[in-house]
Coordinates of C-alpha atoms in Angstrom, one line a residue:
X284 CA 0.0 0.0 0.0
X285 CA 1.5 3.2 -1.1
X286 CA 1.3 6.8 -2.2
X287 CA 2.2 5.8 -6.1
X288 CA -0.2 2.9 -6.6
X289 CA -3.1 5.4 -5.0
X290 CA -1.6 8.2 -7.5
X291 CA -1.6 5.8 -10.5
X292 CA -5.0 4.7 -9.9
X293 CA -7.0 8.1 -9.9
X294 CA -5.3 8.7 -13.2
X295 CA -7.6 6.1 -14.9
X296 CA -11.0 7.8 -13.1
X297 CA -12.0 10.1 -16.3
X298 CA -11.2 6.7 -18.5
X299 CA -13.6 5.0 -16.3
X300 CA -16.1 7.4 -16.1
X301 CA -16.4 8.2 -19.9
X302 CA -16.3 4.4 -20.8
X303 CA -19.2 3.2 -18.6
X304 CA -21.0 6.2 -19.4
X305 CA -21.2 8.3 -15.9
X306 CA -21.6 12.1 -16.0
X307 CA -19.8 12.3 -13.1
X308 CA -16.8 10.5 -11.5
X309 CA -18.5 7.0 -10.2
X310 CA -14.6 5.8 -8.7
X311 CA -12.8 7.3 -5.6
X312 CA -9.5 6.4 -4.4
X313 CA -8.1 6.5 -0.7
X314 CA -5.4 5.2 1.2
X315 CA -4.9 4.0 4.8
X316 CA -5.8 1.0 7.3
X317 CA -8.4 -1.5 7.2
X318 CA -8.6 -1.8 11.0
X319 CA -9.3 2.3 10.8
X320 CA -11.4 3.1 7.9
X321 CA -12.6 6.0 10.1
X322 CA -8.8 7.9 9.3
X323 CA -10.0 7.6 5.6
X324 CA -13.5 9.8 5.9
X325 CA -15.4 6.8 5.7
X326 CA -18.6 7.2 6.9
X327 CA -21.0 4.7 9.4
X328 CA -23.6 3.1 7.2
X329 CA -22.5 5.2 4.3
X330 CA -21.6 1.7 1.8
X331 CA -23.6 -0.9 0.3
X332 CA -21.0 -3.6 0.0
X333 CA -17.1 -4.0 0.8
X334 CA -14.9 -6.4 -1.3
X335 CA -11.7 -7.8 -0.4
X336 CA -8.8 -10.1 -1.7
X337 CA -6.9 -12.0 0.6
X338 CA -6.1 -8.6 2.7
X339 CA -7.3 -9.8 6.2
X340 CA -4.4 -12.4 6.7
X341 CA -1.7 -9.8 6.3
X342 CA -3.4 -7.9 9.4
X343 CA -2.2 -9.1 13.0
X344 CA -5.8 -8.5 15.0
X345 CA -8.7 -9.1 13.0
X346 CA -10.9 -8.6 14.7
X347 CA -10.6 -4.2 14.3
X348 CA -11.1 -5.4 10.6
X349 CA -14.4 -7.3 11.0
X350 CA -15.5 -4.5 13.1
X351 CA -14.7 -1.2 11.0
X352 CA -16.3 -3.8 8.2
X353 CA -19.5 -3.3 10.2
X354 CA -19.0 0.1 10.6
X355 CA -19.1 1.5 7.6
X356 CA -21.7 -0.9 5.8
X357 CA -25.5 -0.1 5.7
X358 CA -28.0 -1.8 6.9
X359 CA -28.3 -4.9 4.9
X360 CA -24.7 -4.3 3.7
X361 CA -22.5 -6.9 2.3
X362 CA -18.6 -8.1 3.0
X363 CA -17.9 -10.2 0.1
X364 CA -14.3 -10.9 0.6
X365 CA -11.7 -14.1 -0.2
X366 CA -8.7 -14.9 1.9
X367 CA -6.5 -17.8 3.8
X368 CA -7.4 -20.0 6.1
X369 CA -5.9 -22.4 8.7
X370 CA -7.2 -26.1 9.8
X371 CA -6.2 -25.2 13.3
X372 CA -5.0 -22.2 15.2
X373 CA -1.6 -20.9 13.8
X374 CA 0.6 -20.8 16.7
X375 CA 2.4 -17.5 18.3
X376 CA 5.7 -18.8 17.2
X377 CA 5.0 -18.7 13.4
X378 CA 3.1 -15.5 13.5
X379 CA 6.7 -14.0 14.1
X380 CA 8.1 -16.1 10.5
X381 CA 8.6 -13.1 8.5
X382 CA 8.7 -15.8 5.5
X383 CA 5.4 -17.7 6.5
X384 CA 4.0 -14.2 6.8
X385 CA 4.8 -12.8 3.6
X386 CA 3.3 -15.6 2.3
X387 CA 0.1 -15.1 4.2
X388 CA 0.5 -18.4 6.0
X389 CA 1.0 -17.3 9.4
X390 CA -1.5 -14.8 9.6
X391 CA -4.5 -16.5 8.0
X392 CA -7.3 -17.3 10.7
X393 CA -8.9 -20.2 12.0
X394 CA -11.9 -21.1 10.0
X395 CA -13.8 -21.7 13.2
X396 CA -12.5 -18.4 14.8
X397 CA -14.1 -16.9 11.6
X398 CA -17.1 -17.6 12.5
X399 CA -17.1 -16.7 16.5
X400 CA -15.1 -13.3 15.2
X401 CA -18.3 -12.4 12.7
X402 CA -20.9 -13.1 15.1
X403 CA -19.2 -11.6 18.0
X404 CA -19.0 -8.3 15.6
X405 CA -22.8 -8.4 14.7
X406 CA -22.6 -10.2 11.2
X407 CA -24.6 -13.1 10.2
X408 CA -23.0 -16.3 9.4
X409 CA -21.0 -16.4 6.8
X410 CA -22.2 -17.6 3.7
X411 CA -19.1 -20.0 1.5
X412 CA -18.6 -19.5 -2.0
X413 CA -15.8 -21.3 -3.0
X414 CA -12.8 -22.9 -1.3
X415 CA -9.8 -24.6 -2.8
X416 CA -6.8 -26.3 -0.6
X417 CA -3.2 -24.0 -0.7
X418 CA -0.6 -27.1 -1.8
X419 CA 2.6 -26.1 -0.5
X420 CA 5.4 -27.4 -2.8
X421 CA 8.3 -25.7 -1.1
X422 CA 9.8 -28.0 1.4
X423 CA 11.0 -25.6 3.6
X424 CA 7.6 -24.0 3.4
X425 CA 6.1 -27.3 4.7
X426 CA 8.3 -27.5 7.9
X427 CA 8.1 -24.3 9.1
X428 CA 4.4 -24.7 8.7
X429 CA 4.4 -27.8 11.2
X430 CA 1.7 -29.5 10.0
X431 CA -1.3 -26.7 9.5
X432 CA -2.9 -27.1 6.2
X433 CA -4.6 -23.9 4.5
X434 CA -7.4 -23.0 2.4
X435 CA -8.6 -20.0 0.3
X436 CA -12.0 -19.6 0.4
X437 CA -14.6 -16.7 -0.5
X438 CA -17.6 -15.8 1.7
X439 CA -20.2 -13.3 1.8
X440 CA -21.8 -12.2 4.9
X441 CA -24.7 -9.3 6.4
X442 CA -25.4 -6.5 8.4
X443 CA -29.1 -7.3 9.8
X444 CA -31.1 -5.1 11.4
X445 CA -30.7 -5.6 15.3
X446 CA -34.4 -5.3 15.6
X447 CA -35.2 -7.6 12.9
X448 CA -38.4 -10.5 12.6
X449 CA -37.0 -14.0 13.7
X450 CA -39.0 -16.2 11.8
X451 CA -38.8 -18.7 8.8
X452 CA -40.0 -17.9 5.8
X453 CA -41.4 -19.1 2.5
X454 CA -39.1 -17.4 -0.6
X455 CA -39.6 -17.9 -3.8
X456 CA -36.8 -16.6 -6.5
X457 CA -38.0 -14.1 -9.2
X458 CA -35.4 -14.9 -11.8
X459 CA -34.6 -11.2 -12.1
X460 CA -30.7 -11.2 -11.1
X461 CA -29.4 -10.0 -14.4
X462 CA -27.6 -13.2 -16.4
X463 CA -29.3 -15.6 -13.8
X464 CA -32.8 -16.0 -15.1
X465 CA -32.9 -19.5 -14.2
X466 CA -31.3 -20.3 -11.2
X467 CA -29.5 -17.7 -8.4
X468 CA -26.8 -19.7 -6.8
X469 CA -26.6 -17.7 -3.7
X470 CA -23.9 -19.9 -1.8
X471 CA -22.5 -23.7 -2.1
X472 CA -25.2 -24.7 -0.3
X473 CA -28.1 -22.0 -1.5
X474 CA -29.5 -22.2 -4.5
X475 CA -33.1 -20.7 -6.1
X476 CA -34.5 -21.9 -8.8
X477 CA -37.0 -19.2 -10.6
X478 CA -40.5 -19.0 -9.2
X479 CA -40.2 -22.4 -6.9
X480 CA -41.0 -22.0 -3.0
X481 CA -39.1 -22.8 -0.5
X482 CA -38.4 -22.7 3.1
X483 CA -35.5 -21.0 4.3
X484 CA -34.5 -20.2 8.3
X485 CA -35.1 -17.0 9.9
X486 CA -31.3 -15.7 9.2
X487 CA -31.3 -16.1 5.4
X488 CA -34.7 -14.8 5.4
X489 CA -33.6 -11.7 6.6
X490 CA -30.8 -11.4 4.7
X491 CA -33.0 -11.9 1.6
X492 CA -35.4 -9.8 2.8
X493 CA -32.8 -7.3 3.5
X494 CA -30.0 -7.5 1.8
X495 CA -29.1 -6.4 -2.4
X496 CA -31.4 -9.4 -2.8
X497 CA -34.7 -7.8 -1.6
X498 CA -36.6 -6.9 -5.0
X499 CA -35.3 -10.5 -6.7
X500 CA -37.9 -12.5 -4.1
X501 CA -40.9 -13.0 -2.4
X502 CA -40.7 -13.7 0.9
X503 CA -43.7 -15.2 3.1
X504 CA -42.6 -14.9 7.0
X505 CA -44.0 -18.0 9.4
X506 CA -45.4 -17.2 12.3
X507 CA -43.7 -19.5 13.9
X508 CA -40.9 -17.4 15.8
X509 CA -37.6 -19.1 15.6
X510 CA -34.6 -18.8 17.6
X511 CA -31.7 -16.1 17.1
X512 CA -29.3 -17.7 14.7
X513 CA -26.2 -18.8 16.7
X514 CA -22.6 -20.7 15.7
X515 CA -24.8 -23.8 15.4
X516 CA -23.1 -27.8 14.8
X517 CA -24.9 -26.8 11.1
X518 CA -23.7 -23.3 10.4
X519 CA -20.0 -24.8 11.2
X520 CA -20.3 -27.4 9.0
X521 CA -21.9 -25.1 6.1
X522 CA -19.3 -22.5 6.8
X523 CA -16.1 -24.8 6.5
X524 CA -13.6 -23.9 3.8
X525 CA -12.0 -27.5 4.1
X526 CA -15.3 -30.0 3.8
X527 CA -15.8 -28.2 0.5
X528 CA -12.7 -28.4 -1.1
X529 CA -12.8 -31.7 -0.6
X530 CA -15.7 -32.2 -2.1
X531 CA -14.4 -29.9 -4.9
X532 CA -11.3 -32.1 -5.1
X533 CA -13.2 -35.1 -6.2
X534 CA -14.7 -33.3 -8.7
X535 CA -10.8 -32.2 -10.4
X536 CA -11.4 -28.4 -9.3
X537 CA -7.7 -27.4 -8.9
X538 CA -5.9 -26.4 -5.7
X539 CA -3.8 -23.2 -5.2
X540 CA -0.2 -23.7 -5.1
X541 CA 2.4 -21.7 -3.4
X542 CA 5.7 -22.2 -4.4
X543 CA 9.8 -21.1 -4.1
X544 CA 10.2 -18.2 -0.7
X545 CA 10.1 -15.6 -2.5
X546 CA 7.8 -16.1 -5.6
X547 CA 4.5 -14.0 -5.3
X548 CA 1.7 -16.3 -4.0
X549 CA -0.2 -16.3 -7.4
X550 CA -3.8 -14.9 -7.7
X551 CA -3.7 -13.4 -4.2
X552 CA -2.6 -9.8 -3.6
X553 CA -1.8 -8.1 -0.7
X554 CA -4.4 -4.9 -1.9
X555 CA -6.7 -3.0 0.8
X556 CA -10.3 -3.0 0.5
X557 CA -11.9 -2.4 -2.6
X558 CA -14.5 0.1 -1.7
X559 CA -18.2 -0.1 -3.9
X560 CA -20.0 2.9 -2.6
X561 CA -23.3 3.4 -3.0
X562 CA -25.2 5.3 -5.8

């Protein structure tokens, strides 16, 4: 993160604008700390959705993070972000490998501690995308890593209203997600077929009912009340980055490698947020 790559980017803002048609500048670009988006001018509740790639494992506490995440997002506002995760908590003495950290190994988070983290913050649970195992080639790599195996994965996740209706509900999909007119795959384990019901827990009600998503369903609310969603056995298991690379294993998807100290760690990048504000 530096002065030049913020300076280089707001010299292709006019090219952006006139290309996509805006009468006005539609991109900003600011520097500083994701654990103190505050120091930027960011606003509470002033953005619809955050997006971020493989930034959170280069921060020491991530919790700050998760929590200036919140911040800043509206109501019904979305952190879609991807980044690295462990099978079991990293231990102190690796966190100070300056290698292991470059290469965002010592500082990725425990998948379970993902989850406490976000719901401790006031997120729902977060929703998996995809997930793919990190094969470490580098035999040095491996030793120093003492035996902790490492995922990337993508999730989305909500800000809900505090106040909101606990309830299951009846949704039905109206097929009007632009290129999706058949089927909205909303997760690896979500997906809505056009115009068929079906019953959905009180926490992905909500966030359908509350979310980007609100105007692409109809959503019937029981009246049946149903508990506060919590880190249930369930939401573990559909939140883990590691079951589902499995399963994507078996099915050829291929794993990211990371190889030679030194060599960049392929499709991730060590960029801040990227910022979507709201129109």
């Amino acid at each position: 993160m530096t002065a030049e790559l913020i300076l280089a980017s707001r010299k292709y803002v006019q090219y952006h604008q006139e290309k996509y048609g805006y009468e006005k500048p539609n991109t900003i670009f600011v520097q500083g700390y994701i654990e103190k988006l505050s120091e930027t001018g960011i606003q509470s509740g002033s953005l619809d959705v955050l997006v971020s790639n493989c930034a959170m494992c280069l921060c020491p506490d991530k919790k700050p993070v998760l929590r200036e995440a919140f911040r800043v997002l509206k109501e019904g506002g979305e952190l879609y972000f991807s980044d690295i995760y462990s099978s079991k908590a990293v231990p102190e003495h690796l966190k100070q490998d300056p290698v292991l950290w470059g290469e965002g190994l010592s500082g990725a988070l425990y998948w379970r501690d993902l989850i406490s983290l976000v719901h401790e913050v006031g997120f729902s649970t977060p929703y998996l995308l995809t997930a793919s195992h990190i094969i470490v080639h580098n035999s040095e790599l491996q030793k120093k890593a003492s035996g902790i195996t490492h995922t990337s994965a993508t999730y989305h996740l909500f800000k809900l209203p505090k106040n909101r209706k606990q309830s299951d509900a009846v949704v039905a999909y109206k097929g009007t997600v632009p290129d999706h007119p058949d089927l909205l795959k909303f997760d690896m384990y979500h997906c809505f077929e056009t115009d068929i019901e079906v019953t959905v827990d009180a926490e992905m009600a909500a966030v359908l009912q509350h979310s980007r998503f609100c105007s692409d369903f109809s959503i019937q609310n029981s009246d049946k009340p149903a508990p506060s969603p919590k880190c249930a056995p369930q939401s573990c298991h559909l939140s883990n980055p590691f079951l589902l690379a499995d399963n994507l294993k078996l099915h050829s998807k291929p794993s990211t490698k990371i190889g030679n100290i030194g060599e960049p760690v392929g499709k991730y990048d060590t960029t801040n947020w990227d910022i979507l504000l709201s129109s």
